[in-house]
XYZ file of C-alpha atoms in Angstrom:
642
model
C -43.291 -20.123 23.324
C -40.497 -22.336 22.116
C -37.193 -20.845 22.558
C -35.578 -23.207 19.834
C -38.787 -22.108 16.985
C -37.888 -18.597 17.585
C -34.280 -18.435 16.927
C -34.722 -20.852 13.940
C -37.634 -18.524 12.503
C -35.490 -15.636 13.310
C -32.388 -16.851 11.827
C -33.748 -17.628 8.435
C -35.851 -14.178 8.504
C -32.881 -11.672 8.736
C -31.240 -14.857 6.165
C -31.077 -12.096 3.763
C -29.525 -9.644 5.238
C -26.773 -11.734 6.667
C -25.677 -13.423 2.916
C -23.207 -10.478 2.327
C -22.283 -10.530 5.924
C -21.771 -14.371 6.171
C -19.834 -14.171 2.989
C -17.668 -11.777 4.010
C -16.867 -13.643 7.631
C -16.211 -16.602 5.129
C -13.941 -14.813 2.862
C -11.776 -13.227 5.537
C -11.713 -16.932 7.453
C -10.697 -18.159 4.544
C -8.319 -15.555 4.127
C -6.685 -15.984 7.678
C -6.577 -19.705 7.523
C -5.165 -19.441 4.022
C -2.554 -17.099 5.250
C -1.662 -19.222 7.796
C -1.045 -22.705 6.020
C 1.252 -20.806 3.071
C 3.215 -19.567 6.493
C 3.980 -23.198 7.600
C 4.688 -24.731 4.038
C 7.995 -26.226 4.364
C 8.449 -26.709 0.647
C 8.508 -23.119 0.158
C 10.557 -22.274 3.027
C 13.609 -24.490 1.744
C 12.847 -22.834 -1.744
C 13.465 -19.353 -0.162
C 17.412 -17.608 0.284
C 15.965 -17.041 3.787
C 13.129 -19.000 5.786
C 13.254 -16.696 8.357
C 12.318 -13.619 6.167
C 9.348 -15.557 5.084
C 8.335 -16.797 8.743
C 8.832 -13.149 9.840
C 6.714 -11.478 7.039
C 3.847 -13.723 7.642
C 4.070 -13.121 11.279
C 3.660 -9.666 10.645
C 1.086 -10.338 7.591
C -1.115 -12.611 10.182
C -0.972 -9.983 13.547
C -2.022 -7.021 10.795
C -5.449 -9.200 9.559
C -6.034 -10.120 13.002
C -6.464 -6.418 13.845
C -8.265 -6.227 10.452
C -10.859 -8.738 10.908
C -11.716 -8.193 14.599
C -12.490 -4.502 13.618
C -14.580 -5.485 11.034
C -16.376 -8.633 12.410
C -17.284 -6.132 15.583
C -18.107 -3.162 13.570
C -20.017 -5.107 11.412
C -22.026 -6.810 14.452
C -23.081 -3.286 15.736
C -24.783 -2.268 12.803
C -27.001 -5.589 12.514
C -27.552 -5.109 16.454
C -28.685 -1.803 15.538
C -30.934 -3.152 12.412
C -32.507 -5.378 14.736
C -33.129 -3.306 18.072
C -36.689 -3.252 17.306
C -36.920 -6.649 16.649
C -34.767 -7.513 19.882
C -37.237 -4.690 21.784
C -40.438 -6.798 20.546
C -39.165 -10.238 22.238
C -39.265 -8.213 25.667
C -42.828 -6.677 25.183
C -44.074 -9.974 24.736
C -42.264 -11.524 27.829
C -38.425 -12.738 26.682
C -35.954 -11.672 29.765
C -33.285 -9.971 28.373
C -31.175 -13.162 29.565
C -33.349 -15.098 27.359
C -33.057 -12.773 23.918
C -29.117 -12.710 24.822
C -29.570 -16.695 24.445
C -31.225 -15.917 21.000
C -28.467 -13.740 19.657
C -25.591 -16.110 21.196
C -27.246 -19.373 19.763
C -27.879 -17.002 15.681
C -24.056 -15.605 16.073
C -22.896 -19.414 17.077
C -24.850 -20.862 14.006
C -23.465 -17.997 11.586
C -19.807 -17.936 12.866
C -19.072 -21.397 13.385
C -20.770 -22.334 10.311
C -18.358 -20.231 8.890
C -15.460 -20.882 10.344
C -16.253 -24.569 9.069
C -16.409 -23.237 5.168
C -14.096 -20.648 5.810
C -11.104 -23.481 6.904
C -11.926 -25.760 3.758
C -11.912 -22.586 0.829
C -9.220 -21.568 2.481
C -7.495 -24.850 2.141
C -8.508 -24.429 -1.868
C -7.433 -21.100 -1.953
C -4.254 -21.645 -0.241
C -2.659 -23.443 -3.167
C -3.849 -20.896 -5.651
C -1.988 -17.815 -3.192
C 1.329 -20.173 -3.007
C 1.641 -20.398 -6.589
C 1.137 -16.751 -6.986
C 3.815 -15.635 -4.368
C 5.908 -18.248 -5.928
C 5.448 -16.908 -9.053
C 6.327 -13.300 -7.403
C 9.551 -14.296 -6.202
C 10.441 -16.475 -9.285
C 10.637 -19.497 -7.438
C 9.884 -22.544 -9.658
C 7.965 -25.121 -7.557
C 5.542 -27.719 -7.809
C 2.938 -26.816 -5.474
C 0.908 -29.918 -3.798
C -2.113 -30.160 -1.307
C -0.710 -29.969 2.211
C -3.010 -29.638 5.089
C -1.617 -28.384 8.312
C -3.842 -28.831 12.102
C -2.150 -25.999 13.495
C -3.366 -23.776 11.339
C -6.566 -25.078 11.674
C -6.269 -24.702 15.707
C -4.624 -21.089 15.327
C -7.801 -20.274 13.025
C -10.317 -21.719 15.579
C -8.642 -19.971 18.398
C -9.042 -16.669 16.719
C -12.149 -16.975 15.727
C -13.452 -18.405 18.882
C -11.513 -14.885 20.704
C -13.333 -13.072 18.346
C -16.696 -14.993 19.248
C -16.501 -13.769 22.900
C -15.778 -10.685 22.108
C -19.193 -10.336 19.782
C -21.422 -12.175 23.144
C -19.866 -9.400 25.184
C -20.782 -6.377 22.725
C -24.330 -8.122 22.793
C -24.285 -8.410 25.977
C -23.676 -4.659 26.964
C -25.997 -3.884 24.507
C -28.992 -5.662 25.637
C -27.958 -4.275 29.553
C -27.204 -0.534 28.612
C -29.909 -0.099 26.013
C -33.640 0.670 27.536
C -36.379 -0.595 25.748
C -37.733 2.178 25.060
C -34.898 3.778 23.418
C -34.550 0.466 21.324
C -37.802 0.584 20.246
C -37.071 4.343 18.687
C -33.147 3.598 17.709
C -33.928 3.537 14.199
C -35.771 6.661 14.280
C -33.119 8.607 15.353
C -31.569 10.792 13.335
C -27.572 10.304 12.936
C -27.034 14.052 12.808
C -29.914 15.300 14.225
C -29.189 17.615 10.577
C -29.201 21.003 12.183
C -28.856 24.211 10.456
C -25.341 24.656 8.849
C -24.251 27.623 10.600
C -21.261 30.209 10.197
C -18.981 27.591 12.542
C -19.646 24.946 9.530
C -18.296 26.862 6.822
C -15.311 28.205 9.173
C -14.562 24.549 10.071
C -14.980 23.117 6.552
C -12.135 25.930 4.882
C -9.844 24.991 7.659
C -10.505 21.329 6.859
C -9.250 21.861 3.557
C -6.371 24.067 4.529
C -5.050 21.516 6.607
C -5.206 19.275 3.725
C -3.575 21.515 1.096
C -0.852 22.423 3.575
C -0.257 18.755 4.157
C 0.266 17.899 0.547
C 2.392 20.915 0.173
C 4.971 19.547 2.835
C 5.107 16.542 1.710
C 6.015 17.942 -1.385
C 8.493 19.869 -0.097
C 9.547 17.686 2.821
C 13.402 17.213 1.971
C 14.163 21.251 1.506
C 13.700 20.610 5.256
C 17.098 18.399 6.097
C 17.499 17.825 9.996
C 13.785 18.362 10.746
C 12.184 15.194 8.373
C 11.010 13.144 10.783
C 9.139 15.525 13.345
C 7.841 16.819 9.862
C 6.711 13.718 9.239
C 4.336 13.810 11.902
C 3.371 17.204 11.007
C 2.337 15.631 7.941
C 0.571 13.038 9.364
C -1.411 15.215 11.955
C -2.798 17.919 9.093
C -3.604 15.042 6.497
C -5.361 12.969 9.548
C -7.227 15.879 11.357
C -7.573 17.381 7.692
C -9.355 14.491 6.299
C -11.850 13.775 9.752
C -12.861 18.067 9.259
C -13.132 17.482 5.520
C -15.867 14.813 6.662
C -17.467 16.493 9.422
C -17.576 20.004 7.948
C -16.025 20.670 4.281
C -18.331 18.156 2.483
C -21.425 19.611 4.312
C -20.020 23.106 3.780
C -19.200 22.512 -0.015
C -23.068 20.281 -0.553
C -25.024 22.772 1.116
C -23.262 26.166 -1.469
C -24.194 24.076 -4.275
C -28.124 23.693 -2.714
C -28.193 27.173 -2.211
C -26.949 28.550 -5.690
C -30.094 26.592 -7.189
C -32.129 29.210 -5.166
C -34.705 26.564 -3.591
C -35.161 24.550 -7.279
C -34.233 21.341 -6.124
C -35.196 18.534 -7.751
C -35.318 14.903 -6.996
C -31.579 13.812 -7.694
C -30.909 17.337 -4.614
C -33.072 15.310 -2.210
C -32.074 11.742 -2.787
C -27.993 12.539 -2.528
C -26.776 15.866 -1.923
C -29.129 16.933 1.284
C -29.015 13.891 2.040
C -24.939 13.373 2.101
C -24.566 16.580 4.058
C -26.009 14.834 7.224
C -25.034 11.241 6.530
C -20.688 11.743 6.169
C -21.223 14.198 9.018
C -22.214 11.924 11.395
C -20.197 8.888 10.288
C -17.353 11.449 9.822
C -14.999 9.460 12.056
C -15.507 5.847 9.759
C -14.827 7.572 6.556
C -12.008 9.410 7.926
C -10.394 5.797 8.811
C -11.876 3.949 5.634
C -9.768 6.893 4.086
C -6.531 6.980 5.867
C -5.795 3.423 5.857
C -7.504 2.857 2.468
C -3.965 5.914 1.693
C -2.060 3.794 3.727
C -2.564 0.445 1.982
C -2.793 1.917 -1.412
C 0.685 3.402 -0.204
C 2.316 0.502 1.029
C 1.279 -2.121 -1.749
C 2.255 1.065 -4.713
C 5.897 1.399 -3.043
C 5.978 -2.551 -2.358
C 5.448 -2.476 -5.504
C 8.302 0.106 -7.174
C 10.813 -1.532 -5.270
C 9.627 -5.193 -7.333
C 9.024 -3.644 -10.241
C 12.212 -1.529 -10.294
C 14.397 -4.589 -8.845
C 16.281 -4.814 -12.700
C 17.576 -1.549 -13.202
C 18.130 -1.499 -9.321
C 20.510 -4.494 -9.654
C 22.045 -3.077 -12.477
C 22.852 0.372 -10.847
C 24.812 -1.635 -7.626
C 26.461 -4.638 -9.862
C 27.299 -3.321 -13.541
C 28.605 -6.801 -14.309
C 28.212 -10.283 -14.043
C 30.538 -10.649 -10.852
C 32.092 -7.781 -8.987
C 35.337 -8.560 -6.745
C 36.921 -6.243 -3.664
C 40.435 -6.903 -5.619
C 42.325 -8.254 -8.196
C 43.239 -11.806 -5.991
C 39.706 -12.565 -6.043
C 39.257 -11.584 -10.327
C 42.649 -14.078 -10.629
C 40.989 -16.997 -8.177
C 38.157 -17.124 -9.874
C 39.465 -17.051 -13.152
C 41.139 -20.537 -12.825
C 37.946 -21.759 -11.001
C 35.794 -20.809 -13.993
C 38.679 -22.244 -16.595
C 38.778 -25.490 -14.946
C 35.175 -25.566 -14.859
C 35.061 -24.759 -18.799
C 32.786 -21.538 -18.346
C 33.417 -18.966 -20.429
C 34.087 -15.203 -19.612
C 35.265 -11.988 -20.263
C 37.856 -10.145 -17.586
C 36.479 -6.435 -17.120
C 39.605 -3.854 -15.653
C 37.942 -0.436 -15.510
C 40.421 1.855 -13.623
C 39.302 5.207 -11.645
C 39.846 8.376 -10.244
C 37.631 10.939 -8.084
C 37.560 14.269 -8.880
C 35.311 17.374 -7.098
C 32.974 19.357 -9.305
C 31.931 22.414 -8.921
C 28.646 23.546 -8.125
C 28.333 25.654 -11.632
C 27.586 25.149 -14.737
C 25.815 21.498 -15.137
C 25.402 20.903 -11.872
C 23.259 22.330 -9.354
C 23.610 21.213 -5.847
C 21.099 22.227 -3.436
C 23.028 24.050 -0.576
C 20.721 23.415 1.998
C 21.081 19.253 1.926
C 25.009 19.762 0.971
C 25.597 22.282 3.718
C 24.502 19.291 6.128
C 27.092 17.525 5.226
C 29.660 19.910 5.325
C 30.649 19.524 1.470
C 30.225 22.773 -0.382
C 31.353 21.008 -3.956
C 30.435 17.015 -4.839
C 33.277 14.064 -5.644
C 32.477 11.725 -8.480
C 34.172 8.881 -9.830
C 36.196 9.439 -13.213
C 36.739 6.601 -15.718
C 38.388 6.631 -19.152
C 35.704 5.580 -22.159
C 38.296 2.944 -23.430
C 37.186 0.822 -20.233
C 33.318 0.962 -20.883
C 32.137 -1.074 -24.202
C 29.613 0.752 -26.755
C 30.854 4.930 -25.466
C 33.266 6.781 -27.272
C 33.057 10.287 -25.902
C 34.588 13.344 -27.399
C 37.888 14.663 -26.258
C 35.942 17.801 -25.116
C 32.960 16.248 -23.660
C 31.530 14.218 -21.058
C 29.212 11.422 -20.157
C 27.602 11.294 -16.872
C 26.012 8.000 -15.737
C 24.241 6.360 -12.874
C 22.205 9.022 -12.165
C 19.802 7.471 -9.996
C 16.060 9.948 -9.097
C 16.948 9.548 -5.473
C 19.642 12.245 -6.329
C 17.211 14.834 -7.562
C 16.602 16.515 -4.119
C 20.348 16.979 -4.300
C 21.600 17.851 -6.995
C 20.686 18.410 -10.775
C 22.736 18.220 -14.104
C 22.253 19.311 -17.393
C 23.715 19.072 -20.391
C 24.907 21.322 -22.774
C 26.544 23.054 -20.050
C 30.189 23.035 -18.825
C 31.295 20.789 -16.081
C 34.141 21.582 -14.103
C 36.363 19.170 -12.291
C 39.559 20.091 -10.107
C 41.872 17.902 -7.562
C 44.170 20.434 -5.648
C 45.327 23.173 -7.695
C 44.237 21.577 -10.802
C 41.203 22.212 -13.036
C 39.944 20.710 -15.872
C 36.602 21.883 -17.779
C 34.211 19.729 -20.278
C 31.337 20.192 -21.677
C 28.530 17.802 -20.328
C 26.893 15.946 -23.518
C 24.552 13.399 -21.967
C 23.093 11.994 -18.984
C 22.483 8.186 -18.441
C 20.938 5.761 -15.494
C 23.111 3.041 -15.917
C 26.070 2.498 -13.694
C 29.622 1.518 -14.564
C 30.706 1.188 -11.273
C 29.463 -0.973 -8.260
C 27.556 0.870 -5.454
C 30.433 -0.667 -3.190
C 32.426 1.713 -5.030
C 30.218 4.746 -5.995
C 28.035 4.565 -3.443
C 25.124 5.229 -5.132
C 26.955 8.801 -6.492
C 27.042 9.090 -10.744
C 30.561 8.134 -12.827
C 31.392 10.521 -15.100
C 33.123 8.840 -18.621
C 35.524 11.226 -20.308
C 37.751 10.561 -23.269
C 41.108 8.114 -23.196
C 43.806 10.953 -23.927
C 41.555 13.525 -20.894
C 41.501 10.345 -18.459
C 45.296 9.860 -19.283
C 45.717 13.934 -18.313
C 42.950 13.961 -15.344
C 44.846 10.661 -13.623
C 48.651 12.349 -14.020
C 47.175 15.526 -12.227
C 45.209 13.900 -9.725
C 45.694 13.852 -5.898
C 44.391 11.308 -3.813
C 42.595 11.876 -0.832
C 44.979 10.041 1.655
C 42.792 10.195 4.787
C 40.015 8.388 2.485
C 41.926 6.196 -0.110
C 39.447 5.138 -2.802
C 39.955 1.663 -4.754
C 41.937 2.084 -7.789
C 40.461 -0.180 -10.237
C 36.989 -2.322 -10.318
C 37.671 -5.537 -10.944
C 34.971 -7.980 -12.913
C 33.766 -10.843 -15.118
C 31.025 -11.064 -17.520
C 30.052 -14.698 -18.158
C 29.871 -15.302 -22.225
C 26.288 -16.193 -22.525
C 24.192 -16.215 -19.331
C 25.074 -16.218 -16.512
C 23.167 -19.001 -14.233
C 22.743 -19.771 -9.890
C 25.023 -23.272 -10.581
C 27.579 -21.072 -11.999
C 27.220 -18.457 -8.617
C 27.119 -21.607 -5.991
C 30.037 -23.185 -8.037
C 31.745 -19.563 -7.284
C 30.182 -19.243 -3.907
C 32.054 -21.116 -1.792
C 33.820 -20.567 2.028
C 37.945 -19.927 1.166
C 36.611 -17.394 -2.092
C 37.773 -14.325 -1.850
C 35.240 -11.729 -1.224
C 32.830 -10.524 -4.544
C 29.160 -9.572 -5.538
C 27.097 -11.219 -8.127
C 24.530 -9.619 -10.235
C 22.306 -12.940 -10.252
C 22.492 -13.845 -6.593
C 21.413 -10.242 -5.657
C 18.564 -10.751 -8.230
C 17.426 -13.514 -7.028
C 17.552 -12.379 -3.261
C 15.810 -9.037 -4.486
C 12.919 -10.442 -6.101
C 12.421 -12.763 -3.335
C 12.748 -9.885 -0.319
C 10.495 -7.500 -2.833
C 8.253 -10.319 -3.903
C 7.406 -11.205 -0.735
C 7.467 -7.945 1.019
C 4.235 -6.886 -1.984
C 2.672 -10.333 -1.541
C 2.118 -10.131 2.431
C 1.529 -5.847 1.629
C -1.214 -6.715 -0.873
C -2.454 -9.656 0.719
C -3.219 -7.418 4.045
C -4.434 -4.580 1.785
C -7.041 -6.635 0.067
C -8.001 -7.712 3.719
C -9.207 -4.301 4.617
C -10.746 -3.239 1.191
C -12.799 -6.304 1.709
C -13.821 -5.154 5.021
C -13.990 -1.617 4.842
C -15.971 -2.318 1.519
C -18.457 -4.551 3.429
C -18.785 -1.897 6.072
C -20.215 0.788 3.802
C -22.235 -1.403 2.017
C -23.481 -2.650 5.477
C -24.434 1.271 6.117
C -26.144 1.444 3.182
C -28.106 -1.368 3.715
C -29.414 0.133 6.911
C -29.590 3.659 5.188
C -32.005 2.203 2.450
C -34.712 0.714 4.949
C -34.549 4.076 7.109
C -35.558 5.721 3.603
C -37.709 3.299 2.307
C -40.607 5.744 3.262
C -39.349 8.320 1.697
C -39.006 6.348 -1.747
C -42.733 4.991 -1.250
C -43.571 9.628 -1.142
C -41.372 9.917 -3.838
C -43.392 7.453 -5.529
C -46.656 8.433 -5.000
C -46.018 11.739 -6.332
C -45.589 10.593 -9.639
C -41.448 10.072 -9.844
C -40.408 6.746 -11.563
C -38.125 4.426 -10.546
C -36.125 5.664 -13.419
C -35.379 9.138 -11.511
C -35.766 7.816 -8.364
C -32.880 5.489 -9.105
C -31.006 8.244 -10.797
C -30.827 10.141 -7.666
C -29.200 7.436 -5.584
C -26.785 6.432 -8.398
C -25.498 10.205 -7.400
C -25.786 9.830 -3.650
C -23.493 5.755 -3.865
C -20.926 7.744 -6.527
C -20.516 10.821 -3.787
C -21.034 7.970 -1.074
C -18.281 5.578 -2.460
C -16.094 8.335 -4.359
C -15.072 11.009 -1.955
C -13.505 8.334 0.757
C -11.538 6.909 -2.479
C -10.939 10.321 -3.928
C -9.372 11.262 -0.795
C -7.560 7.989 -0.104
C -6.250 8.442 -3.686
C -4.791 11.989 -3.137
C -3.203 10.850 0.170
C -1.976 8.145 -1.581
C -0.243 10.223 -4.478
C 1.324 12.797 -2.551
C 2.767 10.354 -0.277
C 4.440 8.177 -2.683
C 5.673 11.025 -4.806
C 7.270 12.641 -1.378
C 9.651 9.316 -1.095
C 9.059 6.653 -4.073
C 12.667 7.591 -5.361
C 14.187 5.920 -2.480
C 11.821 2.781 -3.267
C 12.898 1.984 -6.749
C 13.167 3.788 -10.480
C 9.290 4.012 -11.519
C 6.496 5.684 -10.072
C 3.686 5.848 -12.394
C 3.252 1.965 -13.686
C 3.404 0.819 -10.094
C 1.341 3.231 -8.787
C -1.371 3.440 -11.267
C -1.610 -0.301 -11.256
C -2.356 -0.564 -7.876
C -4.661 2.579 -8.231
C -6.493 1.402 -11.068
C -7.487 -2.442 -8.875
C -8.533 -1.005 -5.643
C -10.914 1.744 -7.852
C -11.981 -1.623 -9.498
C -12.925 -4.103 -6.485
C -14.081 -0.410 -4.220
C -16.393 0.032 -6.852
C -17.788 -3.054 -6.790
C -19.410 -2.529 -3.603
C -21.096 0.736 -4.811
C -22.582 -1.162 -7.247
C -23.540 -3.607 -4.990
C -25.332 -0.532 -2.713
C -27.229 0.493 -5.949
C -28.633 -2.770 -6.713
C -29.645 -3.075 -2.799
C -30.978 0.344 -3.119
C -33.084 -0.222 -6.765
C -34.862 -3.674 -4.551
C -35.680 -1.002 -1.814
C -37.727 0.985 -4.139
C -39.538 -1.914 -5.660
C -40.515 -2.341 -2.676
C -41.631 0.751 -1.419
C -45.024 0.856 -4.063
């Protein structure tokens, strides 16, 4: 028998089953390589504030998809090893040494992966350009973007892949020398579960399962009423969502499946027998792989939803640290630019907004939370006071108050509300207002506030509040904030005109723009980018199961069949079993993701929902793709089985 006839014959046999495969090994080639060349784009790099932040995320970006893809290519090799054992069996019964079927597979995997690697490299090349424009775009970088081929990137690809090849002959390898040929011949037969009676140890397992859960959630929930203890909470977190989610898998879904079988008191029909019995089995035994899809499906849905708050939040984020145009340390740098921006012909407008700080008490409108304060020491809070003659567009009433730059990052701390009286007192001194409204935008720089609200009172109260006051003389605060708002708009020639070595320290509202949506654009390119990596592969992966799961049942459809059930019904019952199949891993990855952002997206930006619903909404999108994909697999399966 010719070696060369059976591994051609062979190859374009299991053709078929491979097109998703090959397609996927393309994409994430193409994917890796494409990664790779926007990395060593020079263009872009001199574009950037920093080069280095770029070189560094991509680093990162291209060690997480190497991780990624090696999972998935091996992963993905032991379920077609596993589809074919019978095959591989058959060439030993009719004489192939096992050296000799080892040839087989390394010659197939050689044709498949290098072929790829080949298309892989040149879509990625295409593809490249299209991701450069888009992270461009991102960071509000305006670029032409040309075709620019790189042969290190090409050699780092090849080098991977050709790791990645060695590692796949090895798994073969131990494979053909570990499996008997025997058991090969029966693999397929073999039930994943070996779906043994759900016992009282099932249901105890499957409550506790969802306990851990629930308690998880609730933590993170609650996580900063705990002060000094966060971060070994953290990992208490992490070990009941983690261990939670596997026993959910192993036990809870079988637990849950099999109390809705038994309250239809033996009436099953079809749509029981094609999902729910069997489900119960099927996430048991794969228990572990769901767990991960799930976890790291939460943690990429995490990281890409508070990637992006922090880009999607980066305006009102800018405008809470710098309330104007240019912010100076003191009043020589306001003069020095002044004549800089006069000879210059730029027009501006000088902004003098004195201050005091006062302490508030803890009654009333605000409402500290004495468990974070008593950390600290500080039993009553210090804000910044300035006069409503300094801030354009407020006049405030000579018995009320305005509080502003209240930032959500506060709300673990402390709480105001209005209507309510609002105390302030320096020494002996006390002064009390009534709090009339609460707004997010600053008046003062966070250089200044540090991130703490202003409160605005009235000219003749400031005038009153500043003649009582006593400064804190072991922590002097600045007197005054010193600024310019540029008449018109304000532009980066105007900054790098401003920007120069003998200036006098200040802060500009455009250059930390600028350098925000670049760090944040960046930082949810390379976070999505690796995201869309996994949901790719972890996609693939369950389809890749279902595949094998639909040729294991075909038998049973061809029964199912002959007892007089249409394809109709027949097809009605697996649409159930891919939504259960597909849904609960999401559901879960969902609910991981939601309590985990809304334990700490405050500290990420000023919007939760938008962000996180937008990521949300695409990766329920392209996850269900592949579900759909399963069904259409499945409905060829039962056309086949008459």
């Amino acid at each position: 028998m010719n070696l060369n006839s059976i591994i051609l014959k062979n190859f374009f046999k299991n053709m078929s089953n491979y097109i998703l495969y090959i397609f996927a090994l393309v994409f994430s080639v193409a994917l890796y390589f494409s990664f790779v060349l926007m990395s060593k784009d020079e263009s872009a790099q001199k574009e950037i504030s920093s080069g280095t932040m770029m070189s560094t995320g991509f680093l990162v970006g291209s060690v997480l998809l190497v991780f990624i893809i090696v999972a998935f290519v091996m992963f993905a090799n032991a379920i077609f090893l596993k589809r074919r054992n019978r095959e591989l069996a058959l060439f030993q019964l009719i004489g192939l040494s096992g050296n000799r079927v080892f040839r087989i597979l390394l010659l197939e995997n050689a044709m498949i992966y290098f072929g790829s690697l080949i298309l892989g490299i040149g879509f990625g090349f295409l593809v490249s350009r299209m991701l450069l424009m888009i992270l461009l775009r991102a960071m509000q970088i305006d670029l032409p973007v040309g075709l620019s081929f790189s042969i290190d990137a090409v050699l780092q690809t090849a080098v991977l892949y050709i790791v990645i090849f060695a590692l796949l002959m090895i798994q073969n390898f131990v494979f053909l020398k570990r499996t008997r040929l025997i058991k090969m011949l029966n693999l397929d037969r073999t039930s994943e579960s070996g779906r043994k009676k759900l016992g009282v140890g099932t249901m105890a397992f499957g409550i506790i399962g969802l306990l851990m859960i629930i308690s998880g959630y609730w933590l993170s929930a609650k996580i900063f009423d705990f002060g000094m203890i966060i971060v070994p909470l953290l990992f208490g977190i992490l070990f009941l969502t983690i261990i939670g989610t596997y026993i959910t898998f192993k036990f809870s879904v079988a637990f849950i499946f099999n109390m809705i079988r038994k309250s239809k008191g033996g009436h099953v029909n079809v749509n029981d027998v094609l999902s729910l019995t069997s489900i119960m089995f099927k996430m048991k035994s794969n228990a572990f792989l769901l767990t991960l899809i799930s976890v790291v499906s939460a943690l990429s849905m995490g990281l890409m939803s508070l990637s992006y708050i922090s880009y999607y939040s980066v305006d009102k984020t800018v405008e809470s640290q710098i309330p104007e145009d240019y912010i100076f340390y003191d009043e020589e740098g306001l003069h020095y630019s002044e004549e800089m921006l006069q000879e210059e012909g730029v027009g501006y407008e000088i902004v003098e907004r004195p201050l005091i700080e006062y302490e508030v008490k803890d009654e009333g409108a605000v409402d500290i939370d004495r468990d974070q304060a008593g950390h600290t020491g500080q039993r009553d809070m210090k804000l910044n006071v300035v006069s409503d003659e300094s801030v354009d567009e407020v006049d405030v009433g000579e018995n009320q108050t305005v509080v502003t730059g209240v930032q959500s990052y506060l709300d673990s701390v402390v709480s105001f509300e209005t209507g309510q009286p609002l105390t302030f007192h320096s020494g002996d001194y006390e002064h009390t207002l009534e709090l009339g409204k609460i707004e997010s935008g600053a008046v003062l720089p966070s250089f200044i506030s540090f991130g703490m609200p202003t409160v605005i009172v009235d000219e003749a109260v400031y005038e009153e509040m500043e003649s009582r006051y006593t400064p804190d003389e072991e922590y002097p605060k600045p007197e005054a904030m010193y600024g310019l708002e540029i008449t018109g708009e304000d532009s980066m020639e105007i900054y790098n005109m401003m920007d120069i070595e003998e200036h006098p320290g200040f802060e500009s509202k455009i250059s930390q723009y600028t350098n925000l949506m670049q760090t944040t654009g960046m930082m949810m390119f390379i976070i999505g980018f690796v995201g869309f990596a996994f949901l790719l592969t972890s996609g693939c992966i369950l389809y890749f199961k279902q595949i094998g799961e639909s040729e294991d049942e075909k038998e049973s459809y061809s029964i199912l069949r002959k007892l007089g059930f249409s394809e109709k019904e027949i097809m009605k019952g697996l649409s159930i079993k891919m939504i259960i199949t597909f849904g609960i891993p999401l559901l879960i990855g969902l609910l991981h993701t939601y309590f985990a952002v809304k334990a700490g997206w405050f500290l990420f930006g000023t919007a939760m929902w938008t962000p996180m619903l937008t990521v949300m909404g695409g990766y329920i999108i392209l996850y269900s793709l592949f579900g759909v994909l399963s069904l259409l697999n499945y409905r060829k399966v039962v056309r086949r089985s008459m």
